[in-house]
Short mmCIF file of C-alpha atoms (C1' of nucleotides) in Angstrom, two decimals:
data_model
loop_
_atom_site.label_atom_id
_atom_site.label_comp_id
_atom_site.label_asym_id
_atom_site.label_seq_id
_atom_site.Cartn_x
_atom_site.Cartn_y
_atom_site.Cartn_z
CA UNK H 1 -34.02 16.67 -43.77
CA UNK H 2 -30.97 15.42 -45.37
CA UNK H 3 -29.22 19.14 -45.85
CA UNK H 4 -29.80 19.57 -42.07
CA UNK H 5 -28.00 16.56 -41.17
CA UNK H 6 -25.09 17.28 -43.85
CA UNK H 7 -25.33 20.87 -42.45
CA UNK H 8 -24.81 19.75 -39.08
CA UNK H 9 -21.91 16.96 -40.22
CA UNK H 10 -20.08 19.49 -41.78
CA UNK H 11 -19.85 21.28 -38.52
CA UNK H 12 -19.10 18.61 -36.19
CA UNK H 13 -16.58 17.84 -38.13
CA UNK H 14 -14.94 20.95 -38.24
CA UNK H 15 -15.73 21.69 -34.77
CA UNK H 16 -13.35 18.37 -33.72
CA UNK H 17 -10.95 19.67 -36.16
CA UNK H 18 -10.57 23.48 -34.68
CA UNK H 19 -11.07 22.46 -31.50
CA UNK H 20 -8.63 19.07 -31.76
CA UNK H 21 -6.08 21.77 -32.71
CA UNK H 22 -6.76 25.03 -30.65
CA UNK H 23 -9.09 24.09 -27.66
CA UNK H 24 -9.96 27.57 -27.71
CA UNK H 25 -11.11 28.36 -31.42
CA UNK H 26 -13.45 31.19 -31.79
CA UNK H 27 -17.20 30.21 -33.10
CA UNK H 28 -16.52 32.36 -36.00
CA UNK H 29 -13.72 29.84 -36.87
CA UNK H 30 -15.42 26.91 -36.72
CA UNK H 31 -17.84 28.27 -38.45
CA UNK H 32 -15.92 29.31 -41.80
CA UNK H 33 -13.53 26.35 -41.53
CA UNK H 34 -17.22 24.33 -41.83
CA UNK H 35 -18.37 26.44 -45.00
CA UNK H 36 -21.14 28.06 -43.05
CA UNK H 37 -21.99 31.42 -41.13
CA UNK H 38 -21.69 31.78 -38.08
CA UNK H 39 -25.27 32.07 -37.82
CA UNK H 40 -26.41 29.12 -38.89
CA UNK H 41 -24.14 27.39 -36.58
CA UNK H 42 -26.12 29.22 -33.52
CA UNK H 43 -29.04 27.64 -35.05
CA UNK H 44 -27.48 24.04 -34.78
CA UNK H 45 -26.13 24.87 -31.58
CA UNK H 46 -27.39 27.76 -29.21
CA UNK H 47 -24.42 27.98 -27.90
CA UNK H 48 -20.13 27.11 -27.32
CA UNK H 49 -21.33 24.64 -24.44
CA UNK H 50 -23.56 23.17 -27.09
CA UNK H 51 -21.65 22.36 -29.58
CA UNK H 52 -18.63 21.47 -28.06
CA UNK H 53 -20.93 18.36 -26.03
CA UNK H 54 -22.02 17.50 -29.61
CA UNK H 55 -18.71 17.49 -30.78
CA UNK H 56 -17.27 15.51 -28.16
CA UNK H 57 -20.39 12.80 -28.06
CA UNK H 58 -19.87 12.93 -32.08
CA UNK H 59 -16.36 12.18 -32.06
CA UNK H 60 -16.69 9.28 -29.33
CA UNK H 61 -19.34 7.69 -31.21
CA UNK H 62 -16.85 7.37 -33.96
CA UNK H 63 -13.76 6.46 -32.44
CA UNK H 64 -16.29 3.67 -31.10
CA UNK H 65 -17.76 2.36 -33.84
CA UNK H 66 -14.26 2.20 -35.23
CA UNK H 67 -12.75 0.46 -32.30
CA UNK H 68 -15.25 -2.34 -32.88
CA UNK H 69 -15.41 -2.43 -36.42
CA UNK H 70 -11.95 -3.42 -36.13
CA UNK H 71 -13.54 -6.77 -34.25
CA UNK H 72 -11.38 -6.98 -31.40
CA UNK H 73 -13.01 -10.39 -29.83
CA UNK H 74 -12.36 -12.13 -33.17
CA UNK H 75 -9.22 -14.25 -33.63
CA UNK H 76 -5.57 -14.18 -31.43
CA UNK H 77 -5.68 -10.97 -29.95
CA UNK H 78 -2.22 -9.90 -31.35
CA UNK H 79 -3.98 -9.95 -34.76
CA UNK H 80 -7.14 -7.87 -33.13
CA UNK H 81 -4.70 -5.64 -31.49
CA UNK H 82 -3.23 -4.97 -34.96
CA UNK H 83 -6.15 -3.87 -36.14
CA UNK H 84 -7.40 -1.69 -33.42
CA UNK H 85 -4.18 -0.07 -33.72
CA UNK H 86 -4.63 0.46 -37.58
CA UNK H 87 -8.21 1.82 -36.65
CA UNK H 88 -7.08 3.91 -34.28
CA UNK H 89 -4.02 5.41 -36.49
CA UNK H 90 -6.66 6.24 -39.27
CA UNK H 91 -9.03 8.04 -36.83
CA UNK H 92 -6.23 9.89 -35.06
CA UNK H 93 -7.43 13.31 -35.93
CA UNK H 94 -10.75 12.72 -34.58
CA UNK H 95 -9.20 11.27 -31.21
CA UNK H 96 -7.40 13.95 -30.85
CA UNK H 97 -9.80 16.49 -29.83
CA UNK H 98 -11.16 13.50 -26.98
CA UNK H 99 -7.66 12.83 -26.06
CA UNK H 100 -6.03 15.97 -26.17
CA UNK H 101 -7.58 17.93 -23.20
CA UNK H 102 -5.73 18.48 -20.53
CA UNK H 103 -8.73 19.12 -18.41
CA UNK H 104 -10.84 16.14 -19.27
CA UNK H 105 -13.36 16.21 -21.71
CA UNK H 106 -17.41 16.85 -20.39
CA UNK H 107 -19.25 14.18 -19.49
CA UNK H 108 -21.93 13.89 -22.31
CA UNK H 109 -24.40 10.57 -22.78
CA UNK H 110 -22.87 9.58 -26.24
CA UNK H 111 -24.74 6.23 -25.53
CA UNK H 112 -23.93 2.80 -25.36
CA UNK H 113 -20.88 2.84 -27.86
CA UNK H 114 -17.92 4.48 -26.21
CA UNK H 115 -18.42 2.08 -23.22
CA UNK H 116 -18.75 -0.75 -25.28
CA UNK H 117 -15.63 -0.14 -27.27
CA UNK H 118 -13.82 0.76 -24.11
CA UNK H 119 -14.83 -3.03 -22.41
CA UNK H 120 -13.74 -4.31 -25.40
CA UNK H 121 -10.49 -3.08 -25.48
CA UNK H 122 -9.90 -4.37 -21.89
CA UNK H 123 -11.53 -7.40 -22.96
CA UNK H 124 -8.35 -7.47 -25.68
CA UNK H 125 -6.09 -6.99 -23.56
CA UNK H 126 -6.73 -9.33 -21.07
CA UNK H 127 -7.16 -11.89 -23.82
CA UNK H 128 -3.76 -10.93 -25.00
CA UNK H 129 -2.53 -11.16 -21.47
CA UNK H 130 -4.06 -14.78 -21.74
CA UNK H 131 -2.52 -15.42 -24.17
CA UNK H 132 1.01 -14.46 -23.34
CA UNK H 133 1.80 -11.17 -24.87
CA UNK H 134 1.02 -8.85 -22.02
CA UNK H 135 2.71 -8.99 -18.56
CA UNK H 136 0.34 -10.22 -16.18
CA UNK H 137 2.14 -7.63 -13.61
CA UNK H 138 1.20 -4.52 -15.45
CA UNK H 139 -2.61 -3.61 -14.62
CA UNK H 140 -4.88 -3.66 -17.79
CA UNK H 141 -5.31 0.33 -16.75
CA UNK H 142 -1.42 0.73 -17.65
CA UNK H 143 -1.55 -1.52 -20.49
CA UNK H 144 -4.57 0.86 -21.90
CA UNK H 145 -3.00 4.17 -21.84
CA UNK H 146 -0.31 2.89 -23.18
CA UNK H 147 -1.90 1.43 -25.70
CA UNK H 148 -3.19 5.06 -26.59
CA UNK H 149 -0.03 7.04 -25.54
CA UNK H 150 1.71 5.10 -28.51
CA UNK H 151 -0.73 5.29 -30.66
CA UNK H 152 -0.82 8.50 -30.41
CA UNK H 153 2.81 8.94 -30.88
CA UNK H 154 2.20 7.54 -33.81
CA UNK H 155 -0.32 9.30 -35.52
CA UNK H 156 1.49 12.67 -34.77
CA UNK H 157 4.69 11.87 -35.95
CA UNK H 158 2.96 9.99 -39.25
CA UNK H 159 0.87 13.59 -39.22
CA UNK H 160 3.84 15.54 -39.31
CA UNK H 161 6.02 13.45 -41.97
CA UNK H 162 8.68 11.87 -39.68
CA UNK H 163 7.44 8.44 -40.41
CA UNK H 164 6.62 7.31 -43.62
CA UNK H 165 3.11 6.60 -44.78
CA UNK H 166 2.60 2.85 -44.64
CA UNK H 167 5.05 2.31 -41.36
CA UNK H 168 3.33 3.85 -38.90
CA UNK H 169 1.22 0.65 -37.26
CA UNK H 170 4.21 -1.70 -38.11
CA UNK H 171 6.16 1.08 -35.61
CA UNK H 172 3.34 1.24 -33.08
CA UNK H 173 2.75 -2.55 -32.97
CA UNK H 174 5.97 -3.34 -32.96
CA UNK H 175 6.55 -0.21 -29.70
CA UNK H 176 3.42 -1.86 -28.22
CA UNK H 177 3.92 -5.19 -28.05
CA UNK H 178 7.67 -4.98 -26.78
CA UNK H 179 6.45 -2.67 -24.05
CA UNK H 180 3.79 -4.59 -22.58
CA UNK H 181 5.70 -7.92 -23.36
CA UNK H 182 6.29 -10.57 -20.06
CA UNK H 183 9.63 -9.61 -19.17
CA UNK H 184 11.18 -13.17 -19.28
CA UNK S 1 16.56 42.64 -5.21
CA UNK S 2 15.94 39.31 -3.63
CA UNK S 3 12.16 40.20 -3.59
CA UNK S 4 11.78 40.76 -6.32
CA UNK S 5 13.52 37.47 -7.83
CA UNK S 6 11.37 35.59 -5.50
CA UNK S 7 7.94 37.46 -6.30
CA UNK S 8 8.64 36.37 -9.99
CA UNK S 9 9.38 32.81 -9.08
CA UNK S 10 6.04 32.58 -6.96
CA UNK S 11 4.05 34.10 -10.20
CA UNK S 12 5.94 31.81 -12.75
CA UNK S 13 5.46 28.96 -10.87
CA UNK S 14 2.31 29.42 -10.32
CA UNK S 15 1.71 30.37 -14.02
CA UNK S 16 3.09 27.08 -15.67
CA UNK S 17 0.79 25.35 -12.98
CA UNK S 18 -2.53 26.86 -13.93
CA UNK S 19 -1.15 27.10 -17.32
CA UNK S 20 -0.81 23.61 -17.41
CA UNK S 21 -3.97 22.61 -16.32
CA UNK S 22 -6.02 24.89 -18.01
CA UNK S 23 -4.34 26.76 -21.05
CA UNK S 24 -6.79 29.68 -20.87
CA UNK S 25 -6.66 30.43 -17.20
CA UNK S 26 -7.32 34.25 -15.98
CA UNK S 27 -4.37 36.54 -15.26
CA UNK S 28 -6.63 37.17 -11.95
CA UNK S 29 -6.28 33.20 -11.09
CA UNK S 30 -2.68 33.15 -12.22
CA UNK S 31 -1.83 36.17 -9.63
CA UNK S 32 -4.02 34.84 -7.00
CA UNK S 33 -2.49 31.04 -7.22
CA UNK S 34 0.69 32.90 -6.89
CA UNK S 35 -0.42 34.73 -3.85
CA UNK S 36 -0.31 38.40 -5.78
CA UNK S 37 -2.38 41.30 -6.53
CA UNK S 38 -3.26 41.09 -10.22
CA UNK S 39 -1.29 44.92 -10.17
CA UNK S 40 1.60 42.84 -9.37
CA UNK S 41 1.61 40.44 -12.12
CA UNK S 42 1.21 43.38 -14.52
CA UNK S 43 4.38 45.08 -12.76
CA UNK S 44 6.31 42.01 -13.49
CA UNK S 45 4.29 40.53 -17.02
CA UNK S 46 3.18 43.94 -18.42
CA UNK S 47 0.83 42.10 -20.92
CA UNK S 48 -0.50 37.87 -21.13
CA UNK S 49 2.01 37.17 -23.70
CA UNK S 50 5.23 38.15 -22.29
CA UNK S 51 3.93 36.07 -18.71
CA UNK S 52 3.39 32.94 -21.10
CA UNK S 53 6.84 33.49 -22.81
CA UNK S 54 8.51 34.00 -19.45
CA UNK S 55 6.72 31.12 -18.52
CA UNK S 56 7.59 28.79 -21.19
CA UNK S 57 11.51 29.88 -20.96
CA UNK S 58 11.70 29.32 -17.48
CA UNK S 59 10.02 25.69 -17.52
CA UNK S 60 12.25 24.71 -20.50
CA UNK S 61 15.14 26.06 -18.22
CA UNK S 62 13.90 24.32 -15.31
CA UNK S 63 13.64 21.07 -17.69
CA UNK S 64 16.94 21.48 -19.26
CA UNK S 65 18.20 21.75 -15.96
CA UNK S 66 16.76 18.32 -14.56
CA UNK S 67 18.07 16.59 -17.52
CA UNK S 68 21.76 17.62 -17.38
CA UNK S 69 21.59 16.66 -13.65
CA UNK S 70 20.74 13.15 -14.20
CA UNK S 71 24.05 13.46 -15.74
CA UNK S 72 22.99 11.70 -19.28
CA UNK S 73 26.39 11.28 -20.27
CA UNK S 74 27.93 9.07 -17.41
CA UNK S 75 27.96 5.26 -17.07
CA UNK S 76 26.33 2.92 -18.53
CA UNK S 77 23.18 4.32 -20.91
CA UNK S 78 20.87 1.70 -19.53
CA UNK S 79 21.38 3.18 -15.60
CA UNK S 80 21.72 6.72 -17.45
CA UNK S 81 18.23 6.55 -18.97
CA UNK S 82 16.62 5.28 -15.47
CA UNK S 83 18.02 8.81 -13.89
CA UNK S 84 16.66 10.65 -16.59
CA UNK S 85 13.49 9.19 -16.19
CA UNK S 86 13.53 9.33 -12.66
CA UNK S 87 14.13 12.91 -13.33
CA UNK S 88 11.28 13.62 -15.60
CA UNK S 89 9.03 11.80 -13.35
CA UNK S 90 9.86 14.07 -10.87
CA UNK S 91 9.32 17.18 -12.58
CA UNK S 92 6.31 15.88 -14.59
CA UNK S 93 3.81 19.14 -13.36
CA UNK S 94 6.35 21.56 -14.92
CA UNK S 95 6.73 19.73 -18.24
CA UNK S 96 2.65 19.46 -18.58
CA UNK S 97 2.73 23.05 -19.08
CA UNK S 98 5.07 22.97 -22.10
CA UNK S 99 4.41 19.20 -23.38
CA UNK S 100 0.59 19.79 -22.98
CA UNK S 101 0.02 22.39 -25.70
CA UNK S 102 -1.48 20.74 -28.90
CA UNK S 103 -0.74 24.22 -30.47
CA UNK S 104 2.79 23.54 -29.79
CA UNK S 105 4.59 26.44 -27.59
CA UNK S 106 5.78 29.88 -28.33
CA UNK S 107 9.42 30.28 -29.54
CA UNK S 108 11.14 31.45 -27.08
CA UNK S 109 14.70 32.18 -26.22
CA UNK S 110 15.27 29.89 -23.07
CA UNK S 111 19.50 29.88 -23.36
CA UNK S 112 21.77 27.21 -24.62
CA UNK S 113 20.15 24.74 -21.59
CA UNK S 114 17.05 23.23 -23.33
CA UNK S 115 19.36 22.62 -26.79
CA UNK S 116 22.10 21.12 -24.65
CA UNK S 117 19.68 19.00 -22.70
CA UNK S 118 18.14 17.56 -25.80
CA UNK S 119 21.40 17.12 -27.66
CA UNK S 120 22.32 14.84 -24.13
CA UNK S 121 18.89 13.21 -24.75
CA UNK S 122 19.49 12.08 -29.00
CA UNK S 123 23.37 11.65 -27.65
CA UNK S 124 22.17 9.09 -24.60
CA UNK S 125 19.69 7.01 -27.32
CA UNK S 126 22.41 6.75 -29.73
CA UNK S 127 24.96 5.39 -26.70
CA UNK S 128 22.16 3.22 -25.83
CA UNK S 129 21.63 1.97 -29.34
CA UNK S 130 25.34 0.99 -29.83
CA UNK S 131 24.82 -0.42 -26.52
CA UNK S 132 22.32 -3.35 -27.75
CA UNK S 133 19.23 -1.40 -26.07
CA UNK S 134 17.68 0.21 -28.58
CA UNK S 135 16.85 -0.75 -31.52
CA UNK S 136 18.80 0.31 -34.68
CA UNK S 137 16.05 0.35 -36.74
CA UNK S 138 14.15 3.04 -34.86
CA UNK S 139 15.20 6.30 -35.07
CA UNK S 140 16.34 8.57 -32.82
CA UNK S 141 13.33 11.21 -32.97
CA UNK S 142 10.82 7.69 -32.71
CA UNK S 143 12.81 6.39 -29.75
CA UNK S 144 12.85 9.66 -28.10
CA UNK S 145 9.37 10.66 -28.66
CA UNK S 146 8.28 7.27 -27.26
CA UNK S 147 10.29 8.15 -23.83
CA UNK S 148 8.81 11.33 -23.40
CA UNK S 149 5.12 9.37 -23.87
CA UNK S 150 5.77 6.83 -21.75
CA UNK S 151 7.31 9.12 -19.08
CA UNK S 152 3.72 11.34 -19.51
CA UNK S 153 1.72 8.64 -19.20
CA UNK S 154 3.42 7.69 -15.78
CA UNK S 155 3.45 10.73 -14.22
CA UNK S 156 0.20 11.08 -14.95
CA UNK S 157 -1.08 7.40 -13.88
CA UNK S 158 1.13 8.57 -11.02
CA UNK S 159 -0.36 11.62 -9.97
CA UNK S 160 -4.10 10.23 -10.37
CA UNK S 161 -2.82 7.51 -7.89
CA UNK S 162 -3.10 4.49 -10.21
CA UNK S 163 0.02 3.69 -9.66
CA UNK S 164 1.30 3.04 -6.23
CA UNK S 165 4.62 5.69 -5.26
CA UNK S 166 7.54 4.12 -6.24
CA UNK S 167 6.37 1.93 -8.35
CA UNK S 168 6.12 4.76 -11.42
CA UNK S 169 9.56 5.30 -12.03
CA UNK S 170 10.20 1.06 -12.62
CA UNK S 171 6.92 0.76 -14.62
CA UNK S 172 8.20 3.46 -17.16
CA UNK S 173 11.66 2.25 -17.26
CA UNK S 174 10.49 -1.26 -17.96
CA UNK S 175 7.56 0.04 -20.48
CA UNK S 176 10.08 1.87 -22.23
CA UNK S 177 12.96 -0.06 -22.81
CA UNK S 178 10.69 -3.29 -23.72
CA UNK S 179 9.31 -1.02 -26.26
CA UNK S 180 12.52 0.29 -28.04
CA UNK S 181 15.00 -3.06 -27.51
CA UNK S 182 15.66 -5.06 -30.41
CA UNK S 183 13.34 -7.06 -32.00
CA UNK S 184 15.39 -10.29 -31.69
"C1'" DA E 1 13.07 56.40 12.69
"C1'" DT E 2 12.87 57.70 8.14
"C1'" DC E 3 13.04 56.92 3.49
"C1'" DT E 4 12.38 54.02 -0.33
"C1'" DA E 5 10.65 50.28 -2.97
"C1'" DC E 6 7.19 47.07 -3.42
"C1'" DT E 7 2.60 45.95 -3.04
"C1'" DG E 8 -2.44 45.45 -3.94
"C1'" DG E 9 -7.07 47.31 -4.08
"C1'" DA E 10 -10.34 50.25 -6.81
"C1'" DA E 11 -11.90 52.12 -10.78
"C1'" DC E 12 -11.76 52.86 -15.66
"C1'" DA E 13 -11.84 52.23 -20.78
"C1'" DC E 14 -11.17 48.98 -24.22
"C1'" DT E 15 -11.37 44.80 -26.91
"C1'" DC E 16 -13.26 40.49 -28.21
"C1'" DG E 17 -16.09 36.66 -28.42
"C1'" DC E 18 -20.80 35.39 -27.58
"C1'" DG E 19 -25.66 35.15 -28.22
"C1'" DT E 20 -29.66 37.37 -30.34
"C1'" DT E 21 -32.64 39.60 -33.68
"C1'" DC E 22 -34.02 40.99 -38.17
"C1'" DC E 23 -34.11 40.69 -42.99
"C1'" DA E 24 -33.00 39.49 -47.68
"C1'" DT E 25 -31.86 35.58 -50.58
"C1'" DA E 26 -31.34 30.95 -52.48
"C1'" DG E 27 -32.63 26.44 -52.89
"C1'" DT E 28 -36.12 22.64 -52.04
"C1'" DG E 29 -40.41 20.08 -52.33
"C1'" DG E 30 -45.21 20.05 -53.42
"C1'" DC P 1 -45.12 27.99 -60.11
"C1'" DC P 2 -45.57 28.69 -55.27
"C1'" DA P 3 -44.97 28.15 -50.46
"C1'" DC P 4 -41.56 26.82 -47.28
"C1'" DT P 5 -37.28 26.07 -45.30
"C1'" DA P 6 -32.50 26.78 -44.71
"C1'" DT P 7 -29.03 30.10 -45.00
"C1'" DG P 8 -25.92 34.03 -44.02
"C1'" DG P 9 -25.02 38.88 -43.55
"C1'" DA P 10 -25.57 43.05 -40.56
"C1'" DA P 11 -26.16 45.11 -36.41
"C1'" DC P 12 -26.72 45.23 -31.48
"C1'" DG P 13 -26.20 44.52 -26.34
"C1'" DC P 14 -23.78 42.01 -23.09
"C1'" DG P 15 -20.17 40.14 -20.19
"C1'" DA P 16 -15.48 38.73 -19.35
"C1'" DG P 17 -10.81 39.36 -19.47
"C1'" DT P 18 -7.25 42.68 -20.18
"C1'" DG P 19 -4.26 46.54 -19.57
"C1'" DT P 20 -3.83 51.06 -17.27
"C1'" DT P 21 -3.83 54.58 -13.71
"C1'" DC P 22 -4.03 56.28 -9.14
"C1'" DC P 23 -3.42 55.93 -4.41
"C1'" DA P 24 -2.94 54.26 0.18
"C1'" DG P 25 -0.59 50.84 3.04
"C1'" DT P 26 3.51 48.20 4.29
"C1'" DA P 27 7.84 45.92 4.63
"C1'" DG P 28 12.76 46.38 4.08
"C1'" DA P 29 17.01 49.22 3.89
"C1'" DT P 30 19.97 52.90 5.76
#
DNA sequence: ATCTACTGGAACACTCGCGTTCCATAGTGG
DNA sequence: CCACTATGGAACGCGAGTGTTCCAGTAGAT
């Protein structure tokens, strides 16, 4: 029981990884960059439609449960903000493959999780708005993808070296919070 | 002659749209979004590679070319940056094709345009910079990375109608330079 | 009006990724 | 030690997209 959930781990994993990169990597990639034949992944998942809904419902279970493990109704929502943002840095790779279609991703039922952690976030935001350090004028929509554009900004450049290790949520709070400040 | 320069246009165009939405479109949907016979396209692309090349060159031209007409070098860099984003904003679809691509894009040889263009990019952020408007602290590839996320998110909030019309080319001007001024 | 260049439909072979089946092997649990 | 399960390699048919060729129709130039 446990190998076939390792088994099937292992190729989720990879699967966000291939696919976060090259949208359309061939089964026979995936496979070998997961340590496993290409067989065995038909037996996991009959098919490319298959495993790519796994992969996505996988990968937004996990940038959930990080999203909320980073508490973001707990204490003065800069500070939560901080830490979603530190969350989100460290799971970059994973969002990637969510975040990086141009065509959407397919609605799968990942359960209750992803909309959780997305309520939360708005939640956040309109608690930070509360408090002061987002401009009531800008719709919490606006506030959100910007949230995630610069995050995202960040993790790629951090990714590819430009920024060094530890100064990549200083830069991306600090981006953040100055663009979504009250303009007065 | 001219028919020929125009058939190409119609197949490029149409190329870095359905390229842009959906990196693996078919030749056959390519030529028929262009209003060709799939012959045609092979007259003009003989194989995929040289249409996404030629596609690729030609959206970095037209790019280059809508930079370097917001005139990035004149006046003052705060009212030079708002015409550059103005201009970006405007010719958001083309740069989804070539900003879109996780896999990065092809090397291609567009001309001097797209180097000049970005050189008048990093040369408008420094101005800017000395200016008070931008942060020293930030560098230039952070700063400029951060505009060309802010300006995506937009145009896309734009063109899903989140945002009202007009109101696009203020919110990412405002987003932005909160984002990048000075911390004091 | 005629000639030329451009066009696009039809048909073809070819490649490649996909999904399946079968079988031999290795590792696990009783 | 003995089933039993999971694995992966090999081989196959299938379909889709690609690139090519041929040919008839058409629009533009002279």
């Amino acid at each position: 029981m446990t190998v076939r959930n390792r088994t099937r781990a292992a190729i989720l994993a990879a699967a966000a990884s291939a696919l976060g990169r090259n949208r359309a990597a061939t089964l026979a990639e995936i496979a070998e960059a997961a340590g496993v034949g290409r067989t065995t992944l038909h037996r996991y998942f009959p098919d490319r439609e298959d495993l790519v809904r796994a992969t996505v419902a996988d990968s937004l279970r996990a940038i959930a449960e990080n999203v909320l493990a980073a508490r973001p109704h707990e204490g003065p929502a800069r500070e939560a903000l901080r830490r979603l943002i530190a969350a989100m840095v460290e799971t970059y790779e994973r969002s990637l493959f969510v975040w990086g279609e141009p065509a959407g991703v397919p609605e799968v039922d990942a359960g209750p999780g992803p909309a959780e952690a997305d309520a939360a976030v708005r939640a956040l935001i309109e608690r930070a708005r509360d408090e002061g350090a987002v401009d009531p004028a800008m719709s919490v929509d606006w506030v959100q993808q910007i949230l995630w554009a610069v995050t995202y900004t960040g993790g790629e450049a951090g990714a590819k070296g430009q920024i060094a290790r530890g100064g990549v949520v200083d830069l991306v709070v600090r981006t953040f919070e100055g663009g979504v400040r009250p303009a007065a």
